[in-house]
CSV table of C-alpha atoms and ligand atoms in Angstrom, one decimal:
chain,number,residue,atom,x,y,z
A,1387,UNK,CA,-10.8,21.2,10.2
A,1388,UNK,CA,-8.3,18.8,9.4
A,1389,UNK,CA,-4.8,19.8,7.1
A,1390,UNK,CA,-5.2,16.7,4.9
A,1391,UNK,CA,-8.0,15.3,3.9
A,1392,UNK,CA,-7.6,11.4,2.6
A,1393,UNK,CA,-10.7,9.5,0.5
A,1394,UNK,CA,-10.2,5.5,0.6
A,1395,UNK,CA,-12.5,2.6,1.1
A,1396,UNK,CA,-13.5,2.5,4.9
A,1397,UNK,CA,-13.2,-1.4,5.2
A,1398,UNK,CA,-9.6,-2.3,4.2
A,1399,UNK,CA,-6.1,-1.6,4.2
A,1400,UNK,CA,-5.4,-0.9,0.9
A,1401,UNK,CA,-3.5,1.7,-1.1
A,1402,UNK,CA,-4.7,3.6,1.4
A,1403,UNK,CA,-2.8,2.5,4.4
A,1404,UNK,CA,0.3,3.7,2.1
A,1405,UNK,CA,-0.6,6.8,3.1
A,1406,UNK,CA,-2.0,6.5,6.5
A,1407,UNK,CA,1.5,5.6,7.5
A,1408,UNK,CA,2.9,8.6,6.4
A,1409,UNK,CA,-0.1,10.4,8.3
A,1410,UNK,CA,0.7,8.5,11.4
A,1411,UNK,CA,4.5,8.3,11.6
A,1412,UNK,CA,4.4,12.2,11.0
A,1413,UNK,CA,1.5,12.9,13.7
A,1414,UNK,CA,-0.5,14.9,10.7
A,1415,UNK,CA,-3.8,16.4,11.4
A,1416,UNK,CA,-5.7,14.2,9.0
A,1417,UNK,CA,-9.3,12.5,8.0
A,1418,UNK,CA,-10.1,9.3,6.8
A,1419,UNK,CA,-13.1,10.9,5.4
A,1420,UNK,CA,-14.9,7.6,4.0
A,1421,UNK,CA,-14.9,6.3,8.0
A,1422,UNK,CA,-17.2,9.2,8.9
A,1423,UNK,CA,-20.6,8.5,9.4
A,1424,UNK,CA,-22.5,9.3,6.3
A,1425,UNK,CA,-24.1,11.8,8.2
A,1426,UNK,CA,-21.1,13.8,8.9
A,1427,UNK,CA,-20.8,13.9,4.9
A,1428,UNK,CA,-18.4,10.7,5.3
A,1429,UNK,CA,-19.5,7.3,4.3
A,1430,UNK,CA,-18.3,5.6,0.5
A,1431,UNK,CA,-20.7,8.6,-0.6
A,1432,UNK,CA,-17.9,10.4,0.5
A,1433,UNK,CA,-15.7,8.7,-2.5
A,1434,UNK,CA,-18.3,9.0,-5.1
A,1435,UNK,CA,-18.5,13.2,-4.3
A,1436,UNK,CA,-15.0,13.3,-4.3
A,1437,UNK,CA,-14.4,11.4,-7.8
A,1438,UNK,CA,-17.3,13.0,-9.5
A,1439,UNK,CA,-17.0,16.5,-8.1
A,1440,UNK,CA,-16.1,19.4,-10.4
A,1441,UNK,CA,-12.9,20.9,-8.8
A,1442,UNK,CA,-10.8,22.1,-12.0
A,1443,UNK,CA,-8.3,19.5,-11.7
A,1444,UNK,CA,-8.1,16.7,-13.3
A,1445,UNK,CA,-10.2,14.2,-11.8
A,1446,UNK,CA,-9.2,11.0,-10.3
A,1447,UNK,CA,-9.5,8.0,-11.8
A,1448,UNK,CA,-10.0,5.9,-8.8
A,1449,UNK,CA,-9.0,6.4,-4.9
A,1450,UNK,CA,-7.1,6.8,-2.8
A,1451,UNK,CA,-7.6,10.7,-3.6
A,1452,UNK,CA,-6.2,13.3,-1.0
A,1453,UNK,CA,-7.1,17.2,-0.6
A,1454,UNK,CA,-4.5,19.1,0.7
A,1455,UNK,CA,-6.0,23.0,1.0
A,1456,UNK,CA,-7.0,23.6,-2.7
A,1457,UNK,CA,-5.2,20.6,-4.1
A,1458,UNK,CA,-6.8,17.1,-4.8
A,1459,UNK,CA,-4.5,14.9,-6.2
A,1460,UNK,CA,-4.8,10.5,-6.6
A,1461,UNK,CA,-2.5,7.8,-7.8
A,1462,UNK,CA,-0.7,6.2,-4.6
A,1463,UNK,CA,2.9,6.8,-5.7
A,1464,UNK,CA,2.2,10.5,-6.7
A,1465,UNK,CA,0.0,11.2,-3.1
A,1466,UNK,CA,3.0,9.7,-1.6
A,1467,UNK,CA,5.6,12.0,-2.5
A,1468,UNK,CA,3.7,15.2,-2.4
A,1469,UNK,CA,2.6,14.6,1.4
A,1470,UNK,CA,5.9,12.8,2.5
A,1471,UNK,CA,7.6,16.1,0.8
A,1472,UNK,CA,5.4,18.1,3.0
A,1473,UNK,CA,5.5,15.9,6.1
A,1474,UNK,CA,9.8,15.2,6.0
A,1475,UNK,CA,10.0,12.0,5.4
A,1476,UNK,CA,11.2,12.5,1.8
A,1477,UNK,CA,14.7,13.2,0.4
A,1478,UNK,CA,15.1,17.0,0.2
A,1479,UNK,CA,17.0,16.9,-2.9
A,1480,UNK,CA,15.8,16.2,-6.6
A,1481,UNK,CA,17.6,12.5,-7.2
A,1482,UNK,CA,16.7,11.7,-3.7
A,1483,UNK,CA,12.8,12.3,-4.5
A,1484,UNK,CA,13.3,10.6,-7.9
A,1485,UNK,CA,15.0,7.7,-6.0
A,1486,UNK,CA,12.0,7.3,-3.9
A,1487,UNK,CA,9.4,7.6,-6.3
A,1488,UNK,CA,11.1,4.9,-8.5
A,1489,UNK,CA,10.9,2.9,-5.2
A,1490,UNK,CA,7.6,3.5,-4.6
A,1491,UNK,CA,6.4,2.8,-8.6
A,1492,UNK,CA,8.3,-0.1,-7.9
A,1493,UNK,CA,6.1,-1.2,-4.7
A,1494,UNK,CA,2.8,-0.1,-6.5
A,1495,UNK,CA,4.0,-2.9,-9.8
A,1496,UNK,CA,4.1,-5.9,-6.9
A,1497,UNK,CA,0.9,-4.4,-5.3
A,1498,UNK,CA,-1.0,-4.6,-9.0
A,1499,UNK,CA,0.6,-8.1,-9.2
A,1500,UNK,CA,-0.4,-9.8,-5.8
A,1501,UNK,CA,-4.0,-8.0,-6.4
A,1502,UNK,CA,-3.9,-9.3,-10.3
A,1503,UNK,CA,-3.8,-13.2,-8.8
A,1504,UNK,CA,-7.1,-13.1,-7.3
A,1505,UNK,CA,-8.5,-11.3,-10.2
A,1506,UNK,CA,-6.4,-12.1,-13.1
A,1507,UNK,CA,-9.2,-11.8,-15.4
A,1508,UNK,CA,-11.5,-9.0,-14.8
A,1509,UNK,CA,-11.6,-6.7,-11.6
A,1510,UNK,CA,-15.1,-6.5,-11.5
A,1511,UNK,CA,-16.2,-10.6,-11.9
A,1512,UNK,CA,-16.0,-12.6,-8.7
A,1513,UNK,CA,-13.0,-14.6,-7.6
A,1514,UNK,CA,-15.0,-18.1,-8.0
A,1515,UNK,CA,-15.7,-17.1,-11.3
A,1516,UNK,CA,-11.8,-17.1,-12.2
A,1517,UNK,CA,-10.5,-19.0,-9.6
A,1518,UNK,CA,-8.9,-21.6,-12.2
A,1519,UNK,CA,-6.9,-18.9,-13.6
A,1520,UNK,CA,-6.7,-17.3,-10.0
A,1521,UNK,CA,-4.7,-20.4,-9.4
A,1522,UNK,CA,-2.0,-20.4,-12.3
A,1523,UNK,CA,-1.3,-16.8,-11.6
A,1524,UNK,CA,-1.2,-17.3,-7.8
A,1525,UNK,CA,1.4,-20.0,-8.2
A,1526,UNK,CA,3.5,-17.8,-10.9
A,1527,UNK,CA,3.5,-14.8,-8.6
A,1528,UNK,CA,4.0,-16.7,-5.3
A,1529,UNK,CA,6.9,-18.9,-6.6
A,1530,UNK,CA,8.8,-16.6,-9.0
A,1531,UNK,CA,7.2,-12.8,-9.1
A,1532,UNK,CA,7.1,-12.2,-5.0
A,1533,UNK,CA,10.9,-13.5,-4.3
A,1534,UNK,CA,12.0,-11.7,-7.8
A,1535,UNK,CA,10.6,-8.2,-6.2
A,1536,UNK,CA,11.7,-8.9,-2.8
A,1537,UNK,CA,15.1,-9.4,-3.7
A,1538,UNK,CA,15.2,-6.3,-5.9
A,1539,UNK,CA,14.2,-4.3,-3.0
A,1540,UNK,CA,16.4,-5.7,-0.3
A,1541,UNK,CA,19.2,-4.9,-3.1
A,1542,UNK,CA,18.2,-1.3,-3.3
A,1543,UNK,CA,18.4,-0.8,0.9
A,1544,UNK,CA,21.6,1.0,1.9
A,1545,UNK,CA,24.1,-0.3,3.4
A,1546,UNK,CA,23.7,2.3,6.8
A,1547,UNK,CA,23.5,0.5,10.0
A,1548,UNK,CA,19.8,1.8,10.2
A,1549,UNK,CA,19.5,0.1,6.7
A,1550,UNK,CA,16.8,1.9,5.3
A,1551,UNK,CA,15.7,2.3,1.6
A,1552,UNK,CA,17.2,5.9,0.9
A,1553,UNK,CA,20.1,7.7,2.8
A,1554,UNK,CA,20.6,7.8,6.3
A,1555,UNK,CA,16.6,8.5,8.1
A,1556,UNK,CA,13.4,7.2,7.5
A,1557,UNK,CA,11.5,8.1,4.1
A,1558,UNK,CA,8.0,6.9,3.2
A,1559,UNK,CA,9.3,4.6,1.4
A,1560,UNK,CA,10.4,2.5,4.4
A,1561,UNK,CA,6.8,3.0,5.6
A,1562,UNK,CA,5.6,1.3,2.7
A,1563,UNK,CA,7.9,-1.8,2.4
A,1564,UNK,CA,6.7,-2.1,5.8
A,1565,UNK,CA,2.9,-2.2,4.6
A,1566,UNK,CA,3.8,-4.4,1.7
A,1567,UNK,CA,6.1,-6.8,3.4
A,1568,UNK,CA,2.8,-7.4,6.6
A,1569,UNK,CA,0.6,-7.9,2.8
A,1570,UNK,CA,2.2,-10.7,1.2
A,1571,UNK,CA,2.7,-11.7,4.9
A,1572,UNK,CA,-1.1,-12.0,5.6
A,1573,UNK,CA,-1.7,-13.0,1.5
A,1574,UNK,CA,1.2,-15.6,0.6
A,1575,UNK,CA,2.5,-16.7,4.1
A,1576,UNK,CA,4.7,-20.2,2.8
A,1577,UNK,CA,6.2,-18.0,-0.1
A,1578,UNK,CA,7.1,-15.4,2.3
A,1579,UNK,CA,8.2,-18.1,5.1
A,1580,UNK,CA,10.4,-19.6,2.1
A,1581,UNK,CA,11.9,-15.9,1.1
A,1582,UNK,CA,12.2,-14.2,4.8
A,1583,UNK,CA,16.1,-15.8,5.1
A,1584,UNK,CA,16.8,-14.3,1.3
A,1585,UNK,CA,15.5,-10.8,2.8
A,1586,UNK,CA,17.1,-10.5,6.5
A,1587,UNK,CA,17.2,-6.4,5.7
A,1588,UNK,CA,13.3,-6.2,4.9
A,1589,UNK,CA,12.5,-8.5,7.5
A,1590,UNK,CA,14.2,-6.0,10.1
A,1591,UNK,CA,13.3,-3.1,8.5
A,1592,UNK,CA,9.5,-4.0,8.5
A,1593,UNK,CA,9.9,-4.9,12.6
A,1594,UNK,CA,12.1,-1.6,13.2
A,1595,UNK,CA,8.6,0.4,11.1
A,1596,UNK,CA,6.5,-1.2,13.7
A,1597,UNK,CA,8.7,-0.8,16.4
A,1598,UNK,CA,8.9,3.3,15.9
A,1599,UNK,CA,6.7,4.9,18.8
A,1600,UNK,CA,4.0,6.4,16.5
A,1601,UNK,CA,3.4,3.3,13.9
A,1602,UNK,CA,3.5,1.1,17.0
A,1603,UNK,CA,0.2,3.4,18.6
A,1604,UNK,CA,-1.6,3.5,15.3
A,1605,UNK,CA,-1.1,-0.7,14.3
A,1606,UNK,CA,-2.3,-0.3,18.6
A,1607,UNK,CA,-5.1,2.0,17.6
A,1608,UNK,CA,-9.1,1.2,16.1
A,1609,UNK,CA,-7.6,3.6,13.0
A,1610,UNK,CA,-6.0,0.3,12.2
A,1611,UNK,CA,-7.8,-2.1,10.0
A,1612,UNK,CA,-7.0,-5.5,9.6
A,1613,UNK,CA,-6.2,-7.4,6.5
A,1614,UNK,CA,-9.3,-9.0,4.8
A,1615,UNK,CA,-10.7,-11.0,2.1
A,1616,UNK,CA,-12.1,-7.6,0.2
A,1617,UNK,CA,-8.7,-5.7,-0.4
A,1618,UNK,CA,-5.6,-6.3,-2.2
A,1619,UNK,CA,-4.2,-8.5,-0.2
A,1620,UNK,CA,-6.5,-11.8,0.2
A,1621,UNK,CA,-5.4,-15.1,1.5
A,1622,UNK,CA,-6.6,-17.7,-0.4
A,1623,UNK,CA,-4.0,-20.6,0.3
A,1624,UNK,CA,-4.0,-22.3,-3.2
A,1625,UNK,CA,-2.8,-19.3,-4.8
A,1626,UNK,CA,-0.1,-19.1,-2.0
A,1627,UNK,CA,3.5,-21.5,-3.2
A,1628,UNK,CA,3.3,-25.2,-2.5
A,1629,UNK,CA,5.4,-26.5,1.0
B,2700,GSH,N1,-2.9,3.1,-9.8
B,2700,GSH,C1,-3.8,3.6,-8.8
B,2700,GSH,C2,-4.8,2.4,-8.6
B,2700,GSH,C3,-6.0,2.9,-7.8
B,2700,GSH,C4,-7.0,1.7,-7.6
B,2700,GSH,O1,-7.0,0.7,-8.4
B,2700,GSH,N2,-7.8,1.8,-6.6
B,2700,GSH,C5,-8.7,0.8,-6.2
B,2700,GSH,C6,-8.8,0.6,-4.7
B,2700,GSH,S1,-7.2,0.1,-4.1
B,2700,GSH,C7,-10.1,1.2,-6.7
B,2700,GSH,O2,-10.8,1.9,-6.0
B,2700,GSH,N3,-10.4,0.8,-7.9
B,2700,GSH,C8,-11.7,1.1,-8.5
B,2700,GSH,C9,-11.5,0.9,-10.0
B,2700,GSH,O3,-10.4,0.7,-10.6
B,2700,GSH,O4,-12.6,1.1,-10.7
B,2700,GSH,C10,-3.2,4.0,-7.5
B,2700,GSH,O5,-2.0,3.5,-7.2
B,2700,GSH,O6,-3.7,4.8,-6.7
């Protein structure tokens, strides 16, 4: 029986990887429960049970949704600091945790953004059927949005040699910049080609994340999904800025 017990999309990255690092990095006993075989009650059925399910808390609204003993809890920011709490790779003390959450808020606004180009219009229609729009917001967000963000959070790294987002050691907060920097990599490569000199202490933070023993044997690992065109971050080139 695994300790944690995490409820995403099978196919892609995702929110979800935001958690999975913190999962990986601290060697938890966890489940990707949706990448069971349906038969082993996992499967997107898995999701459904899990949204719908009467467990006297509120419910979520969407995944990812984690179940830690009794608790189920959802939104990415919140699932974040409750299981980095738990697994030390938050600040112990009260700023510290508030610091990092306003981090992490932070990274879930540019997330909703780079998702919000190829579906500026409605979630739920298809990309070709707002690609024109797709396109203006694309551009926006590629040329002024993704550098604006990126600079706001190589402002907020410390100034420690190991040059990480909070204090002196790893939080999940690096773990994430990691995940959201190899994102707009995959989505928006010549904005991020254009930015990477601007951002020297993301760019070397992101390659010190992969670099640490345990990210580098999960990102080695099948647990690791690839980037696609059905998550957040899609690559569709003529939403990425011009040369
Ligand atoms: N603010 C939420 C957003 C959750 C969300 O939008 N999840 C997506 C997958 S990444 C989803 O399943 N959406 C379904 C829906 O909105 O109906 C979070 O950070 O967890």
């Amino acid at each position: 029986m695994a300790d944690y017990e995490l409820f995403y999309w099978p196919s892609i990255p995702g929110r979800g990887e935001f958690v999975r690092l913190i999962f990986e990095e601290a060697d938890a006993n966890y489940v990707d429960v949706a990448r069971l075989p349906e038969a082993e009650a996992g499967g997107v059925a898995a999701i459904r049970a899990i949204l719908e399910s009467n467990h006297g808390q509120p419910p979520g609204f969407a995944v990812p949704v984690v179940r830690h003993g009794a608790l189920v809890i959802s939104q990415t920011p919140n699932i974040c600091l409750y299981t980095a709490r738990h697994l030390d790779l938050a600040p112990a003390d009260e700023a510290g945790q508030l610091h990092a959450n306003q981090l992490q808020l932070t990274i879930a606004d540019v997330v909703t953004e780079a998702h919000d180009t190829h579906h500026p219009i409605a979630v739920d229609a298809y990309f070709e059927d707002q690609r024109d729009a797709a396109i203006r917001r694309g551009q926006f967000f590629s040329s002024v949005r993704l550098p604006k963000f990126l600079d706001y959070f190589e402002g907020a790294l410390t100034a420690t040699p190991a040059g990480h987002s909070l204090g002196e050691s790893l939080s999940y907060v690096d773990l994430s910049l990691f995940h959201l920097m190899r994102g707009l990599e995959y989505a928006f490569p010549r904005a991020m080609a254009r930015c990477r000199a601007e951002v020297p202490g993301l760019v070397a933070l992101a390659e010190r994340v992969a670099a640490r023993p345990s990210i580098a044997s999960y990102l080695a690992s099948a647990r690791r999904l690839g980037f696609n065109q059905h998550g957040i971050f899609r690559h569709y080139p003529e939403l990425d800025a011009h040369e």
